[in-house]
Amino acid sequence: QTPPIGVLVMAYGTPRSLEEVEAYYTHIRRGRAPSPELLQNLIDRYQAIGGVSPLNEITRAQAEGIEERLNKSNQGSFKVYLGMKHNAPFIADAVADMAQDGVSHAVTLVLAPHYSTMSVANYQKAANEKATELGHPDFVHVDSWHLEPKFIELLSDRVAEALKLFPSKDAVRVLFTAHSLPERILQVGDPYPTQLRETGDAVAAALGLTNYSFGWQSAGRTEEKWLGPDVLDVLRELHEAGENDVVICPTGFVSDHLEVLYDVDIECQGLAKSLGMHLERTASLNADPRFLDLLSDVVLNRAKDIP
Ligand code: FEC
């Protein structure tokens, strides 16, 4: 019996309880423990969204939905493994499981649409390093899927739904956002900012939007310069210019988690309320069947490159 084709689905990961926050944060900071103030600040944010992030649950549902679709496709048998960047099950553990199961070839997919040397590339590096150590599997990577027609359709529908919440949608500003990264990525010609722009432009074209722009959210708490403009500054500027109706589409994220439920729903929403603005956020893709159809198509397409 031929072993299944492996699919390594990778996502950010989240602490499963408040007790795990310190280890998680230390992992994100590449082994440097956060100061007590930084740690408390992060714990406070998790508490504000109910104590834990729904990210693990949603990621799991996404991975299961992808596997189910792949195995209905008649293109062979697939087994999905889930690997997280910053918490268990870690990417290396998932690769070890694949090797253990005798998986010789696998596709990797990161649950983030845009490629960056500081995001997707690091997921791929973690997978490659473990596979090199163990001798297999051989990976083909999906680098980005930010212009997949079904993704653009789905986001366009999400934006259209949010626009319906305004009495007149014509004057509403649509802001496409993604997680900020240190500005030094620009020096290596990183495609991340261009890819965000391409997604937003494609959604705007599909909907005939003209009043739209881009913002960066959730920048790290470090000294170095991060990609801007920050979405909070964008909201302030729009308000000053008399534009008070805004839809935020967190384009770089595919699930409800801290950066959406806190940074957008609490922080941006709090600012908007204090300025008397009307802010809506597009619903996250989560385990929407249309989203899982699109991701499994992306995997199937990439699996064609397996020898
Ligand atoms: O719900 C949750 O518990 C997890 C939410 C979560 C997601 C996420 C996605 C991305 N991040 C990206 C880059 C960075 C860089 C740093 C950084 C720091 C944090 C911290 C938390 C956190 N991130 Fe994250 N990120 C999530 C959570 N992220 C918590 C640490 C405290 C803080 O700054 O708020 C800075 C690291 C450093 O200090 O050196 C850089 C990128 C994404 C989107 C792509 C992806 O999902 O991989 C890029 C979800």
CSV table of C-alpha atoms and ligand atoms in Angstrom, one decimal:
chain,number,residue,atom,x,y,z
A,1,GLN,CA,0.0,0.0,0.0
A,2,THR,CA,1.4,3.4,-1.0
A,3,PRO,CA,1.7,5.9,1.9
A,4,PRO,CA,-0.5,8.9,1.7
A,5,ILE,CA,0.8,12.2,0.4
A,6,GLY,CA,1.5,14.4,3.5
A,7,VAL,CA,0.1,17.9,3.9
A,8,LEU,CA,1.8,20.0,6.5
A,9,VAL,CA,-0.7,22.7,7.5
A,10,MET,CA,1.1,25.4,9.5
A,11,ALA,CA,-0.3,28.2,11.7
A,12,TYR,CA,0.9,30.6,14.3
A,13,GLY,CA,-0.2,28.8,17.4
A,14,THR,CA,-1.5,30.2,20.7
A,15,PRO,CA,-1.2,29.5,24.4
A,16,ARG,CA,-3.8,26.9,25.5
A,17,SER,CA,-4.1,28.7,28.9
A,18,LEU,CA,-2.9,31.8,30.6
A,19,GLU,CA,-0.2,29.6,32.3
A,20,GLU,CA,1.3,29.0,28.9
A,21,VAL,CA,1.6,32.7,27.9
A,22,GLU,CA,5.1,33.2,29.2
A,23,ALA,CA,6.6,30.2,27.4
A,24,TYR,CA,4.7,31.2,24.2
A,25,TYR,CA,5.9,34.8,24.4
A,26,THR,CA,9.5,33.6,25.1
A,27,HIS,CA,9.3,31.4,22.0
A,28,ILE,CA,8.1,34.3,19.8
A,29,ARG,CA,11.0,36.4,21.1
A,30,ARG,CA,13.4,33.6,20.1
A,31,GLY,CA,14.2,32.5,23.6
A,32,ARG,CA,14.4,35.9,25.4
A,33,ALA,CA,11.9,36.0,28.2
A,34,PRO,CA,9.7,39.1,28.2
A,35,SER,CA,9.9,41.6,31.0
A,36,PRO,CA,7.2,41.2,33.7
A,37,GLU,CA,5.4,44.4,32.3
A,38,LEU,CA,5.4,43.0,28.7
A,39,LEU,CA,4.1,39.6,30.0
A,40,GLN,CA,1.4,41.2,32.1
A,41,ASN,CA,0.3,43.4,29.1
A,42,LEU,CA,-0.1,40.3,27.0
A,43,ILE,CA,-1.9,38.4,29.7
A,44,ASP,CA,-4.3,41.4,30.0
A,45,ARG,CA,-5.0,41.2,26.3
A,46,TYR,CA,-5.8,37.5,26.4
A,47,GLN,CA,-8.1,38.2,29.4
A,48,ALA,CA,-9.8,40.9,27.5
A,49,ILE,CA,-10.8,38.4,24.7
A,50,GLY,CA,-12.0,35.8,27.3
A,51,GLY,CA,-8.8,34.2,28.6
A,52,VAL,CA,-7.8,32.1,25.6
A,53,SER,CA,-7.7,32.7,21.9
A,54,PRO,CA,-10.0,30.6,19.7
A,55,LEU,CA,-7.1,30.2,17.2
A,56,ASN,CA,-6.2,26.6,18.1
A,57,GLU,CA,-9.7,25.4,17.7
A,58,ILE,CA,-10.2,27.2,14.4
A,59,THR,CA,-6.9,26.1,13.0
A,60,ARG,CA,-7.8,22.5,13.8
A,61,ALA,CA,-11.2,22.8,12.1
A,62,GLN,CA,-9.4,24.3,9.0
A,63,ALA,CA,-6.9,21.4,8.9
A,64,GLU,CA,-9.7,18.8,9.2
A,65,GLY,CA,-11.8,20.5,6.5
A,66,ILE,CA,-8.8,20.6,4.2
A,67,GLU,CA,-8.1,16.8,4.7
A,68,GLU,CA,-11.7,15.9,4.2
A,69,ARG,CA,-11.8,17.7,0.9
A,70,LEU,CA,-8.5,16.4,-0.4
A,71,ASN,CA,-9.6,12.8,0.2
A,72,LYS,CA,-12.8,13.4,-1.7
A,73,SER,CA,-10.8,14.7,-4.7
A,74,ASN,CA,-9.9,11.3,-6.2
A,75,GLN,CA,-6.3,12.5,-6.6
A,76,GLY,CA,-4.8,10.1,-4.2
A,77,SER,CA,-4.9,9.7,-0.5
A,78,PHE,CA,-3.7,12.6,1.7
A,79,LYS,CA,-2.9,12.9,5.4
A,80,VAL,CA,-2.9,16.3,7.0
A,81,TYR,CA,-0.5,17.1,9.9
A,82,LEU,CA,-0.8,20.3,11.9
A,83,GLY,CA,2.3,22.2,13.0
A,84,MET,CA,2.4,25.4,14.9
A,85,LYS,CA,5.1,28.1,14.8
A,86,HIS,CA,5.1,29.1,18.5
A,87,ASN,CA,3.3,26.4,20.5
A,88,ALA,CA,2.6,22.7,20.6
A,89,PRO,CA,2.1,20.8,18.4
A,90,PHE,CA,5.2,22.5,16.9
A,91,ILE,CA,6.2,22.3,13.2
A,92,ALA,CA,9.1,20.0,14.1
A,93,ASP,CA,6.8,17.6,15.9
A,94,ALA,CA,4.5,17.4,13.0
A,95,VAL,CA,7.4,16.7,10.6
A,96,ALA,CA,8.7,14.0,13.0
A,97,ASP,CA,5.2,12.4,12.9
A,98,MET,CA,5.3,12.4,9.1
A,99,ALA,CA,8.7,10.7,9.0
A,100,GLN,CA,7.4,8.2,11.5
A,101,ASP,CA,4.4,7.4,9.3
A,102,GLY,CA,6.7,6.9,6.3
A,103,VAL,CA,5.5,9.9,4.4
A,104,SER,CA,8.0,10.5,1.6
A,105,HIS,CA,6.5,13.5,-0.1
A,106,ALA,CA,4.5,16.4,1.3
A,107,VAL,CA,3.0,19.8,0.5
A,108,THR,CA,3.3,22.6,3.0
A,109,LEU,CA,0.7,25.3,3.4
A,110,VAL,CA,0.9,28.2,5.8
A,111,LEU,CA,-2.5,29.6,6.9
A,112,ALA,CA,-1.5,33.1,5.9
A,113,PRO,CA,-2.1,34.5,2.4
A,114,HIS,CA,1.0,36.7,1.9
A,115,TYR,CA,4.7,35.6,1.7
A,116,SER,CA,7.4,37.2,3.7
A,117,THR,CA,10.9,36.3,4.5
A,118,MET,CA,10.0,37.0,8.1
A,119,SER,CA,6.8,35.0,8.2
A,120,VAL,CA,6.1,32.2,5.7
A,121,ALA,CA,9.8,31.6,5.0
A,122,ASN,CA,10.4,30.9,8.7
A,123,TYR,CA,7.6,28.3,8.8
A,124,GLN,CA,9.1,26.6,5.8
A,125,LYS,CA,12.6,26.8,7.3
A,126,ALA,CA,11.4,25.0,10.5
A,127,ALA,CA,9.9,22.2,8.4
A,128,ASN,CA,12.9,21.9,6.1
A,129,GLU,CA,15.4,21.7,9.0
A,130,LYS,CA,13.5,18.9,10.7
A,131,ALA,CA,13.0,17.0,7.4
A,132,THR,CA,16.7,17.3,6.6
A,133,GLU,CA,17.6,16.0,10.1
A,134,LEU,CA,15.3,13.0,9.6
A,135,GLY,CA,16.0,12.3,5.9
A,136,HIS,CA,12.4,12.8,4.8
A,137,PRO,CA,9.8,13.9,3.8
A,138,ASP,CA,10.6,15.9,0.7
A,139,PHE,CA,8.5,19.1,0.7
A,140,VAL,CA,7.0,21.2,-2.0
A,141,HIS,CA,5.9,24.6,-0.5
A,142,VAL,CA,3.0,26.8,-1.2
A,143,ASP,CA,4.5,30.3,-0.8
A,144,SER,CA,1.4,32.4,-1.1
A,145,TRP,CA,-2.2,32.3,-2.3
A,146,HIS,CA,-3.1,35.9,-2.0
A,147,LEU,CA,-4.5,36.2,-5.5
A,148,GLU,CA,-6.4,33.0,-5.7
A,149,PRO,CA,-9.7,33.9,-7.5
A,150,LYS,CA,-11.8,32.1,-4.8
A,151,PHE,CA,-10.0,34.1,-2.1
A,152,ILE,CA,-10.7,37.4,-3.8
A,153,GLU,CA,-14.4,36.4,-4.2
A,154,LEU,CA,-14.7,35.4,-0.6
A,155,LEU,CA,-13.1,38.6,0.7
A,156,SER,CA,-15.2,40.6,-1.7
A,157,ASP,CA,-18.3,39.0,-0.2
A,158,ARG,CA,-17.1,39.7,3.3
A,159,VAL,CA,-16.4,43.4,2.5
A,160,ALA,CA,-19.8,43.7,0.7
A,161,GLU,CA,-21.5,42.3,3.9
A,162,ALA,CA,-19.8,44.8,6.1
A,163,LEU,CA,-20.7,47.7,3.8
A,164,LYS,CA,-24.4,46.8,4.1
A,165,LEU,CA,-24.1,47.9,7.8
A,166,PHE,CA,-23.8,51.5,6.7
A,167,PRO,CA,-26.9,53.6,5.6
A,168,SER,CA,-25.0,54.7,2.5
A,169,LYS,CA,-22.0,52.6,1.4
A,170,ASP,CA,-20.7,55.1,-1.1
A,171,ALA,CA,-18.7,57.2,1.3
A,172,VAL,CA,-17.3,54.3,3.4
A,173,ARG,CA,-13.5,53.9,3.5
A,174,VAL,CA,-12.3,50.3,3.2
A,175,LEU,CA,-9.0,49.6,5.0
A,176,PHE,CA,-7.1,46.4,4.1
A,177,THR,CA,-4.8,45.5,6.9
A,178,ALA,CA,-2.1,42.9,7.7
A,179,HIS,CA,0.3,42.3,10.5
A,180,SER,CA,3.2,44.8,10.4
A,181,LEU,CA,6.8,43.6,10.1
A,182,PRO,CA,10.0,45.4,10.7
A,183,GLU,CA,10.7,47.9,7.9
A,184,ARG,CA,14.1,46.2,7.2
A,185,ILE,CA,12.2,43.6,5.1
A,186,LEU,CA,12.1,46.2,2.4
A,187,GLN,CA,15.9,46.1,2.0
A,188,VAL,CA,15.7,42.5,0.9
A,189,GLY,CA,12.9,43.2,-1.6
A,190,ASP,CA,10.4,41.3,0.5
A,191,PRO,CA,7.1,40.8,-1.5
A,192,TYR,CA,4.9,41.1,1.6
A,193,PRO,CA,3.7,44.7,1.2
A,194,THR,CA,3.2,44.3,-2.6
A,195,GLN,CA,1.2,41.2,-2.1
A,196,LEU,CA,-1.1,42.9,0.5
A,197,ARG,CA,-1.7,45.7,-2.0
A,198,GLU,CA,-2.4,43.2,-4.8
A,199,THR,CA,-5.1,41.4,-2.7
A,200,GLY,CA,-6.7,44.7,-1.7
A,201,ASP,CA,-6.6,46.0,-5.3
A,202,ALA,CA,-8.2,42.8,-6.6
A,203,VAL,CA,-11.0,43.0,-4.0
A,204,ALA,CA,-11.6,46.7,-4.8
A,205,ALA,CA,-11.7,45.9,-8.5
A,206,ALA,CA,-14.2,43.1,-7.9
A,207,LEU,CA,-16.5,45.4,-6.0
A,208,GLY,CA,-15.8,48.6,-7.9
A,209,LEU,CA,-14.5,50.3,-4.8
A,210,THR,CA,-12.5,53.5,-5.2
A,211,ASN,CA,-12.4,54.7,-1.5
A,212,TYR,CA,-9.9,52.2,-0.1
A,213,SER,CA,-6.4,52.1,1.4
A,214,PHE,CA,-4.0,50.1,3.4
A,215,GLY,CA,-2.8,50.0,7.0
A,216,TRP,CA,-0.5,47.9,9.1
A,217,GLN,CA,-1.6,46.5,12.5
A,218,SER,CA,-0.3,44.8,15.6
A,219,ALA,CA,3.3,46.1,15.2
A,220,GLY,CA,5.8,44.6,17.7
A,221,ARG,CA,6.8,46.3,20.9
A,222,THR,CA,10.4,46.8,19.9
A,223,GLU,CA,12.7,49.7,19.2
A,224,GLU,CA,13.1,49.2,15.5
A,225,LYS,CA,11.0,50.8,12.8
A,226,TRP,CA,7.9,48.8,11.7
A,227,LEU,CA,6.0,49.1,8.4
A,228,GLY,CA,3.5,51.9,8.5
A,229,PRO,CA,1.1,53.6,8.5
A,230,ASP,CA,-0.3,52.0,11.6
A,231,VAL,CA,-4.0,51.4,11.4
A,232,LEU,CA,-4.7,53.5,14.5
A,233,ASP,CA,-3.0,56.5,12.9
A,234,VAL,CA,-4.9,55.9,9.7
A,235,LEU,CA,-8.2,56.0,11.7
A,236,ARG,CA,-7.1,59.3,13.3
A,237,GLU,CA,-6.2,60.8,10.0
A,238,LEU,CA,-9.5,59.7,8.3
A,239,HIS,CA,-11.4,61.3,11.2
A,240,GLU,CA,-9.5,64.6,10.9
A,241,ALA,CA,-10.3,64.6,7.2
A,242,GLY,CA,-14.0,64.1,8.0
A,243,GLU,CA,-14.2,60.5,6.9
A,244,ASN,CA,-16.0,58.7,9.8
A,245,ASP,CA,-17.3,55.5,8.2
A,246,VAL,CA,-14.8,52.7,7.9
A,247,VAL,CA,-14.6,49.0,7.2
A,248,ILE,CA,-11.4,47.2,8.3
A,249,CYS,CA,-10.7,44.0,6.4
A,250,PRO,CA,-7.9,42.2,8.3
A,251,THR,CA,-6.7,40.8,4.9
A,252,GLY,CA,-3.5,39.1,6.3
A,253,PHE,CA,-5.4,37.0,8.8
A,254,VAL,CA,-7.7,34.0,8.2
A,255,SER,CA,-9.0,33.4,11.7
A,256,ASP,CA,-10.4,35.0,14.8
A,257,HIS,CA,-7.5,35.4,17.2
A,258,LEU,CA,-5.8,38.0,19.4
A,259,GLU,CA,-4.7,40.3,16.6
A,260,VAL,CA,-8.3,40.5,15.3
A,261,LEU,CA,-10.3,40.2,18.5
A,262,TYR,CA,-8.1,42.5,20.5
A,263,ASP,CA,-6.2,44.8,18.1
A,264,VAL,CA,-9.2,45.4,15.8
A,265,ASP,CA,-12.3,44.7,17.9
A,266,ILE,CA,-11.1,46.3,21.1
A,267,GLU,CA,-8.2,48.7,20.2
A,268,CYS,CA,-9.3,50.1,16.9
A,269,GLN,CA,-13.0,50.0,17.8
A,270,GLY,CA,-12.2,51.8,21.1
A,271,LEU,CA,-10.4,54.6,19.2
A,272,ALA,CA,-13.2,54.8,16.6
A,273,LYS,CA,-15.9,55.1,19.3
A,274,SER,CA,-14.0,57.8,21.1
A,275,LEU,CA,-13.8,59.8,17.9
A,276,GLY,CA,-17.4,59.2,17.1
A,277,MET,CA,-16.6,57.1,14.0
A,278,HIS,CA,-18.6,54.1,12.7
A,279,LEU,CA,-16.2,51.2,12.3
A,280,GLU,CA,-17.1,47.7,11.1
A,281,ARG,CA,-14.8,44.7,10.6
A,282,THR,CA,-15.2,42.0,8.0
A,283,ALA,CA,-16.0,38.6,9.4
A,284,SER,CA,-13.0,36.2,9.6
A,285,LEU,CA,-12.8,33.3,7.2
A,286,ASN,CA,-12.4,30.7,9.9
A,287,ALA,CA,-13.8,27.3,8.8
A,288,ASP,CA,-16.1,28.7,6.1
A,289,PRO,CA,-16.6,25.8,3.6
A,290,ARG,CA,-15.7,28.1,0.7
A,291,PHE,CA,-12.4,29.0,2.3
A,292,LEU,CA,-11.6,25.3,2.9
A,293,ASP,CA,-12.5,24.5,-0.7
A,294,LEU,CA,-10.0,27.2,-1.8
A,295,LEU,CA,-7.2,26.0,0.4
A,296,SER,CA,-7.6,22.3,-0.7
A,297,ASP,CA,-7.5,23.5,-4.3
A,298,VAL,CA,-4.3,25.3,-3.6
A,299,VAL,CA,-2.8,22.1,-2.0
A,300,LEU,CA,-4.0,19.9,-4.9
A,301,ASN,CA,-2.5,22.2,-7.4
A,302,ARG,CA,0.9,22.2,-5.7
A,303,ALA,CA,0.8,18.4,-5.2
A,304,LYS,CA,1.0,18.1,-9.0
A,305,ASP,CA,4.7,19.0,-8.6
A,306,ILE,CA,5.4,16.0,-6.4
A,307,PRO,CA,7.4,13.5,-8.6
B,1,FEC,O1,-4.5,34.4,19.0
B,1,FEC,C1,-3.3,34.2,19.3
B,1,FEC,O2,-3.0,33.9,20.4
B,1,FEC,C2,-2.2,34.4,18.4
B,1,FEC,C3,-2.3,35.6,17.5
B,1,FEC,C4,-1.2,35.9,16.6
B,1,FEC,C5,-1.2,35.8,15.2
B,1,FEC,C6,0.0,36.4,14.8
B,1,FEC,C7,0.4,36.5,13.4
B,1,FEC,C8,1.5,37.1,12.9
B,1,FEC,N1,2.5,37.6,13.7
B,1,FEC,C9,3.5,38.1,12.8
B,1,FEC,C10,4.7,38.7,13.2
B,1,FEC,C11,5.1,39.0,14.4
B,1,FEC,C12,6.3,39.6,14.8
B,1,FEC,C13,6.4,39.7,16.2
B,1,FEC,C14,5.1,39.2,16.7
B,1,FEC,C15,4.8,39.1,18.0
B,1,FEC,C16,3.6,38.6,18.5
B,1,FEC,C17,3.2,38.5,19.9
B,1,FEC,C18,2.0,37.9,20.0
B,1,FEC,C19,1.6,37.6,18.6
B,1,FEC,N2,2.6,38.0,17.7
B,1,FEC,FE1,2.6,37.7,15.7
B,1,FEC,N3,0.7,36.9,15.8
B,1,FEC,C20,0.0,36.6,17.0
B,1,FEC,C21,0.4,36.9,18.3
B,1,FEC,N4,4.4,38.7,15.6
B,1,FEC,C22,1.1,37.6,21.2
B,1,FEC,C23,4.1,39.1,21.0
B,1,FEC,C24,3.5,40.2,21.7
B,1,FEC,C25,3.0,41.3,20.9
B,1,FEC,O3,3.9,41.9,20.2
B,1,FEC,O4,1.8,41.5,20.8
B,1,FEC,C26,7.5,40.4,17.0
B,1,FEC,C27,8.4,39.3,17.5
B,1,FEC,C28,9.6,39.9,18.2
B,1,FEC,O5,9.4,40.4,19.3
B,1,FEC,O6,10.7,39.7,17.6
B,1,FEC,C29,7.4,40.0,13.8
B,1,FEC,C30,3.0,37.9,11.4
B,1,FEC,C31,1.7,37.3,11.5
B,1,FEC,C32,0.8,37.0,10.3
B,1,FEC,C33,1.3,35.8,9.6
B,1,FEC,C34,1.1,34.5,10.4
B,1,FEC,O7,0.0,34.2,10.8
B,1,FEC,O8,2.1,33.8,10.5
B,1,FEC,C35,3.7,38.4,10.2
B,1,FEC,C36,-2.2,35.1,14.4
